mmCIF file of C-alpha atoms in Angstrom:
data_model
loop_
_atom_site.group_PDB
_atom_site.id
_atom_site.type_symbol
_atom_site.label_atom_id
_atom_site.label_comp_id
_atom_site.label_asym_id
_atom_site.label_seq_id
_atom_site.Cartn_x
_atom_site.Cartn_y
_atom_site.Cartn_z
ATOM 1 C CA UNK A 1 29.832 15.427 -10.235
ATOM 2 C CA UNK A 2 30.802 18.151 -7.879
ATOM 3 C CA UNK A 3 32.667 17.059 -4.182
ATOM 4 C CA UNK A 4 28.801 18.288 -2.533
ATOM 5 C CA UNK A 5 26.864 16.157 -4.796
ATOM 6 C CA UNK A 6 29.180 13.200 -4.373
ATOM 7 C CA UNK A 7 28.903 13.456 -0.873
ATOM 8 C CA UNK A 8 24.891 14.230 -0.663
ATOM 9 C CA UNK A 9 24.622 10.710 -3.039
ATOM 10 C CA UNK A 10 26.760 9.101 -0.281
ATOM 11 C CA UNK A 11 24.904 9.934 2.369
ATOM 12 C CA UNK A 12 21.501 9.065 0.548
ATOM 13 C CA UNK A 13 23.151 6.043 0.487
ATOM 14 C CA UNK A 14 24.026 5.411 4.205
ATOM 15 C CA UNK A 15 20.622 6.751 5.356
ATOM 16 C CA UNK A 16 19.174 4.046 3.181
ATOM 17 C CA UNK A 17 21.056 1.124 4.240
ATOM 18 C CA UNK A 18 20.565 2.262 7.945
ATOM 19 C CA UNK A 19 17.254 2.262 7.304
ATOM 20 C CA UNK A 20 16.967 -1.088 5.821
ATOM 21 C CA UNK A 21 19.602 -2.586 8.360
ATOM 22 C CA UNK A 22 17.404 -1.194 10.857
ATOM 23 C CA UNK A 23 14.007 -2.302 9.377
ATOM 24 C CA UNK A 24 15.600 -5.642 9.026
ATOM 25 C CA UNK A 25 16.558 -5.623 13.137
ATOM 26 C CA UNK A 26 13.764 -4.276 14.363
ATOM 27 C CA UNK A 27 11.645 -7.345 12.352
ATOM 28 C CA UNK A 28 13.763 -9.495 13.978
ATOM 29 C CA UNK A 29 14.347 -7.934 17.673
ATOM 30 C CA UNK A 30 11.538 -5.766 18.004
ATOM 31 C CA UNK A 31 11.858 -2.327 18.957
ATOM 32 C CA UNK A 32 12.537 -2.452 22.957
ATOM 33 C CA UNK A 33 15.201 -5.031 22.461
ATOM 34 C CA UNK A 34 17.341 -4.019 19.191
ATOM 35 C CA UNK A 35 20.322 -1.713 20.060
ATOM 36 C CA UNK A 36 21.666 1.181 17.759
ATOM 37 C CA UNK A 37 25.258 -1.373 17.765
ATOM 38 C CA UNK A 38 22.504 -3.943 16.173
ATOM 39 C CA UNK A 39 21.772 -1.460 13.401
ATOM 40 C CA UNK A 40 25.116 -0.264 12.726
ATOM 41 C CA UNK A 41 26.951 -3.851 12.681
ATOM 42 C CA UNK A 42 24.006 -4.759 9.875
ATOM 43 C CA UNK A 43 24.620 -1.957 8.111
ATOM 44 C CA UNK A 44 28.556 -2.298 8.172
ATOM 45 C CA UNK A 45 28.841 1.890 9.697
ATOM 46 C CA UNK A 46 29.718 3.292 12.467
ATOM 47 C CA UNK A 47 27.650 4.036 15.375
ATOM 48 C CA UNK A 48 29.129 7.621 15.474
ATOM 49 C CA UNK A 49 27.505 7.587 11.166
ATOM 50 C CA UNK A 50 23.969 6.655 12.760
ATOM 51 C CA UNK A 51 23.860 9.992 14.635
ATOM 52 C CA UNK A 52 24.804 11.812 11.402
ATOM 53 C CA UNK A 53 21.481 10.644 10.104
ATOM 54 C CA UNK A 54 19.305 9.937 12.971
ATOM 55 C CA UNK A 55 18.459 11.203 16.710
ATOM 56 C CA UNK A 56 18.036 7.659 18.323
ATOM 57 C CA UNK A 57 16.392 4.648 17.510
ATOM 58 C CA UNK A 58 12.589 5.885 17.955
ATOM 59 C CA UNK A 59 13.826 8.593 15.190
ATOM 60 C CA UNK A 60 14.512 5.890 13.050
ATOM 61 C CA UNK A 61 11.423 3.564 13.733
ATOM 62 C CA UNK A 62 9.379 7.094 12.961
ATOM 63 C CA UNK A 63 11.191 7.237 9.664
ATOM 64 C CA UNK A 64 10.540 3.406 8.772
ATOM 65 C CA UNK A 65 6.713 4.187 9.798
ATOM 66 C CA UNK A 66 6.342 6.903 7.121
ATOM 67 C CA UNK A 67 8.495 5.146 4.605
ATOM 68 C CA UNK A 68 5.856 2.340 4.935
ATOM 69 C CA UNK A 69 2.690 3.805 4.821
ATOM 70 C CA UNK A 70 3.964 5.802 1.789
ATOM 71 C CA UNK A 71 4.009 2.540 -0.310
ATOM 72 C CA UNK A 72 0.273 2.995 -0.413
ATOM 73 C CA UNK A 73 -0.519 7.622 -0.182
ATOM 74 C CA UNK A 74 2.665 7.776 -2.428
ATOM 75 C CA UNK A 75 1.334 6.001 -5.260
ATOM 76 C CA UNK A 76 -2.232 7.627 -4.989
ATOM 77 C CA UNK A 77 -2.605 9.918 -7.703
ATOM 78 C CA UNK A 78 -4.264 13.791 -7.079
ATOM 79 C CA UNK A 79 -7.793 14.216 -7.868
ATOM 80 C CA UNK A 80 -10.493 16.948 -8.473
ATOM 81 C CA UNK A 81 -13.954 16.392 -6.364
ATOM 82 C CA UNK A 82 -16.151 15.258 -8.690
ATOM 83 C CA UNK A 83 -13.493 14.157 -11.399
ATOM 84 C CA UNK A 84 -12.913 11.111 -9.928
ATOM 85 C CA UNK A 85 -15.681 8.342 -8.508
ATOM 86 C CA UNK A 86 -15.606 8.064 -4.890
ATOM 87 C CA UNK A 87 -16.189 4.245 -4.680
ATOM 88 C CA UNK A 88 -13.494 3.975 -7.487
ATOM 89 C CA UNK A 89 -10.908 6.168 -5.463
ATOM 90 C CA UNK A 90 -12.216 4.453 -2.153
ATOM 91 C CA UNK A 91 -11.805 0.549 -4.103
ATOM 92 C CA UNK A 92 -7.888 1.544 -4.812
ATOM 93 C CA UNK A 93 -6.844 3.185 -1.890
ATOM 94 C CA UNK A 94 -8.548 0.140 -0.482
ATOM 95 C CA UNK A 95 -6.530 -2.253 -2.479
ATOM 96 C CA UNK A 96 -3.126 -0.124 -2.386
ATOM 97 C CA UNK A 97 -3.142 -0.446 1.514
ATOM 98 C CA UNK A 98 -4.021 -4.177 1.801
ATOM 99 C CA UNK A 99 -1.469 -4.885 -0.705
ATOM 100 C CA UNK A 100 1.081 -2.940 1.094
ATOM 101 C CA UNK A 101 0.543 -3.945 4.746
ATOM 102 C CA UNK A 102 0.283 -7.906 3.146
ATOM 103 C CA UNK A 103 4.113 -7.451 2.031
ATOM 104 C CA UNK A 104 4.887 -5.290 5.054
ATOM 105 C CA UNK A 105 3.136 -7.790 7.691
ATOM 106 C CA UNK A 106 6.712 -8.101 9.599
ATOM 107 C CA UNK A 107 7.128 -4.529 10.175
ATOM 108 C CA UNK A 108 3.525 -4.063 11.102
ATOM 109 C CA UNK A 109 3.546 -6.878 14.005
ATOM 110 C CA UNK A 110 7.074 -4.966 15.112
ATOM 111 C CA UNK A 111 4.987 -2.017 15.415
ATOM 112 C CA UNK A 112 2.556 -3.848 17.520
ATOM 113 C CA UNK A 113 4.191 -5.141 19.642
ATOM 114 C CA UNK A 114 6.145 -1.978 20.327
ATOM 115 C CA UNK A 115 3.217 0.260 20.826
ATOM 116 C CA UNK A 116 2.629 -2.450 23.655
ATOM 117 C CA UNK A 117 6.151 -2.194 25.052
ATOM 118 C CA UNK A 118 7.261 1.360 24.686
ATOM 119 C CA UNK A 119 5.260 4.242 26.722
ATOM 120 C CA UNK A 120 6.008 6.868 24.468
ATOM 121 C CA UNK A 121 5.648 5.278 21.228
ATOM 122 C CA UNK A 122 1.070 5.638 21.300
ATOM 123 C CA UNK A 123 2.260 9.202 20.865
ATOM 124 C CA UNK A 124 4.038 8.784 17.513
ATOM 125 C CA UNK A 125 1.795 5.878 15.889
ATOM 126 C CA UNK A 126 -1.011 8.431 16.805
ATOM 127 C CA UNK A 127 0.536 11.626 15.462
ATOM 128 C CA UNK A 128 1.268 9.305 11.586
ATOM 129 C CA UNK A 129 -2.811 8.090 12.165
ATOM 130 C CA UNK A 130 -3.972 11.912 12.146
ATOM 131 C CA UNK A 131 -2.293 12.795 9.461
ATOM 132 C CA UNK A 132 -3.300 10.463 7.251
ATOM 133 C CA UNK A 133 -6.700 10.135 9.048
ATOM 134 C CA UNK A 134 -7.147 14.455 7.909
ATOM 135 C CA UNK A 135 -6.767 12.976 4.306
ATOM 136 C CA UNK A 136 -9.846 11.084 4.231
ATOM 137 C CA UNK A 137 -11.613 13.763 6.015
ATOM 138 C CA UNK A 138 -10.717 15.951 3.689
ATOM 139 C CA UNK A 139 -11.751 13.597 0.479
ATOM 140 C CA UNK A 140 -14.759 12.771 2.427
ATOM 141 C CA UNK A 141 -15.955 16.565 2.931
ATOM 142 C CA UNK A 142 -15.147 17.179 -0.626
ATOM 143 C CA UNK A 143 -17.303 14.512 -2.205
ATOM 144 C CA UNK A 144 -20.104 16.139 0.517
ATOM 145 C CA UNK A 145 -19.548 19.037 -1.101
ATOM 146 C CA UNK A 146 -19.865 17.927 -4.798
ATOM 147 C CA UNK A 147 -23.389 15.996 -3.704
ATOM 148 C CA UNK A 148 -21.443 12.374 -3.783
ATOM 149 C CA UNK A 149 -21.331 11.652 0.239
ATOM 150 C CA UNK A 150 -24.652 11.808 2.385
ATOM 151 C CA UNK A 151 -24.969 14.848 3.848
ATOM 152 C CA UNK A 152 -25.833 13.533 6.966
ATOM 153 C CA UNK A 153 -21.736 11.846 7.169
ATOM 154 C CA UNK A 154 -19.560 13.346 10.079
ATOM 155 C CA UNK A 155 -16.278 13.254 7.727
ATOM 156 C CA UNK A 156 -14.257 13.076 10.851
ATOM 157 C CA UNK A 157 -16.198 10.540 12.610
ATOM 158 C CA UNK A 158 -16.466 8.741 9.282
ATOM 159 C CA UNK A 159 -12.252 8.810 8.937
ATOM 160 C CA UNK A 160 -12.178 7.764 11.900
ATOM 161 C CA UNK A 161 -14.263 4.695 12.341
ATOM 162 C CA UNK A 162 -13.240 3.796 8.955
ATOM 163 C CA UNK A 163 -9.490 4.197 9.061
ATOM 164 C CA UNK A 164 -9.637 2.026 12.568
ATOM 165 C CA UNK A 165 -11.773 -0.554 10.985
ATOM 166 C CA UNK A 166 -9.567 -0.338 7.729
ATOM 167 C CA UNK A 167 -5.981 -0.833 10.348
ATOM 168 C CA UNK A 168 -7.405 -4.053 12.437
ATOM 169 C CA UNK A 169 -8.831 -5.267 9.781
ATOM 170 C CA UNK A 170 -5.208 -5.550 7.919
ATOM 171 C CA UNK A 171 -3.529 -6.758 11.028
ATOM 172 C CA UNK A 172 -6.178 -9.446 11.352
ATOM 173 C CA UNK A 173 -5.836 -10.719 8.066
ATOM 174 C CA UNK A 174 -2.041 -10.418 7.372
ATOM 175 C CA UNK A 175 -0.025 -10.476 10.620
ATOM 176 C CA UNK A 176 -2.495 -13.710 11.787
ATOM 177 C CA UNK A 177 -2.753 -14.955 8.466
ATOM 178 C CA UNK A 178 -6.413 -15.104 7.974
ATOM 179 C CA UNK A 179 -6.938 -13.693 4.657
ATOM 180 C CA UNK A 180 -4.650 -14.256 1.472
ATOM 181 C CA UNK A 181 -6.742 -13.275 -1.628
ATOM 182 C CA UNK A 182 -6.163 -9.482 -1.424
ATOM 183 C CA UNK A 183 -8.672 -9.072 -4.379
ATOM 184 C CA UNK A 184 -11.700 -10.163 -2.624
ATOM 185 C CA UNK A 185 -10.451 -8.643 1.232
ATOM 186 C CA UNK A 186 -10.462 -5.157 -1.149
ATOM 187 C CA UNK A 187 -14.412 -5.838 -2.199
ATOM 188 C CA UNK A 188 -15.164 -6.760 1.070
ATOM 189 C CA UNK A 189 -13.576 -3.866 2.946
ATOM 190 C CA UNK A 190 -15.172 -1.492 0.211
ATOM 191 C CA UNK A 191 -18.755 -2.556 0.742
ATOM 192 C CA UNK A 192 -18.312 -1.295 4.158
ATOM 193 C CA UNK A 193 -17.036 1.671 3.378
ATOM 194 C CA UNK A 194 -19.715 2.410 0.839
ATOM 195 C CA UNK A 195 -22.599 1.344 3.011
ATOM 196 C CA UNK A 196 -21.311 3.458 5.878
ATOM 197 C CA UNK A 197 -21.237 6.280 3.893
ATOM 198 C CA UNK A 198 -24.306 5.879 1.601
ATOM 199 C CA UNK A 199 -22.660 5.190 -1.588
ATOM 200 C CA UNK A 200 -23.850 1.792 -1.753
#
């Protein structure tokens, strides 16, 4: 292994265990009140090795964010309108992102509360919900296209409602512990979908 590679795999390396140290901290702190020393000490570095990797701590909370929400969009696999069965592909997104936010539930309440706390941080939760939110316009539009979706569907409106509905509904059910059996939550939050946009 050449000197470069060596150090590229070592520095994969650190940037990971930050980012766990600091997942790990926030969980425990929350954002307003963990300290970059917090992170460091956890993950046995330097402070001076966090700014190798990292702007500041909202850098790093940004990072965690998209690390986390691409358990579920990173496992989705590409599809051709029409190839695929929208209520199918709607049913497993559906399912990947319950299952996800379940086993993420301590990060998710972190992020709640710091939305709450921090005046800057609506900006960045809302920049990560358009982007994902201009994915299921796009899928929406495209099953429109192929006849699948009534025609009568705003996709952004649609994405929209949906995705908010989709968000709260998660936080009800896993941060305040209202909801357990994932399988049924997924049929249940599918209907809705379906109904809303005539697929029923």
């Amino acid at each position: 292994m050449s000197e470069r590679a060596a150090t590229t795999a070592q520095g994969n390396r650190t940037r990971g265990a930050l980012l766990r140290a600091g997942r790990r901290v926030l969980e425990r702190k929350g954002l307003h009140k963990a300290r970059i020393s917090d992170i460091t000490k956890e993950a046995d570095v330097s402070v001076g090795t966090f700014y190798l990797h990292f702007e500041n701590k909202d850098d790093l909370f940004r990072q965690l964010l998209i690390t986390v929400e691409d358990e579920v969009y990173g496992e989705l696999v590409p599809f051709e309108p029409g190839a695929v069965d929208p209520a199918q592909r709607i049913r497993e997104t559906n399912r990947l992102y319950l299952t996800a936010f379940k086993r993420n539930a301590a990060f998710w309440t972190c992020v709640e509360a710091a939305a709450l706390e921090q005046p800057h941080l609506p900006g960045v939760l809302a920049e990560r919900n358009r982007y994902y939110r201009s994915r299921t316009e796009r899928a929406i539009a495209r099953w429109q296209e192929a006849g699948q979706v009534a025609p009568e569907v705003d996709p952004a409106t649609a994405a929209f409602l949906l995705g908010a509905m989709t968000e709260r509904l998660a936080y009800l059910w896993y941060v305040f512990g209202h909801r357990e059996d994932v399988d049924q939550a997924t049929e249940d939050l599918t209907r809705l979908w379906l109904n809303y946009l005539g697929l029923a």
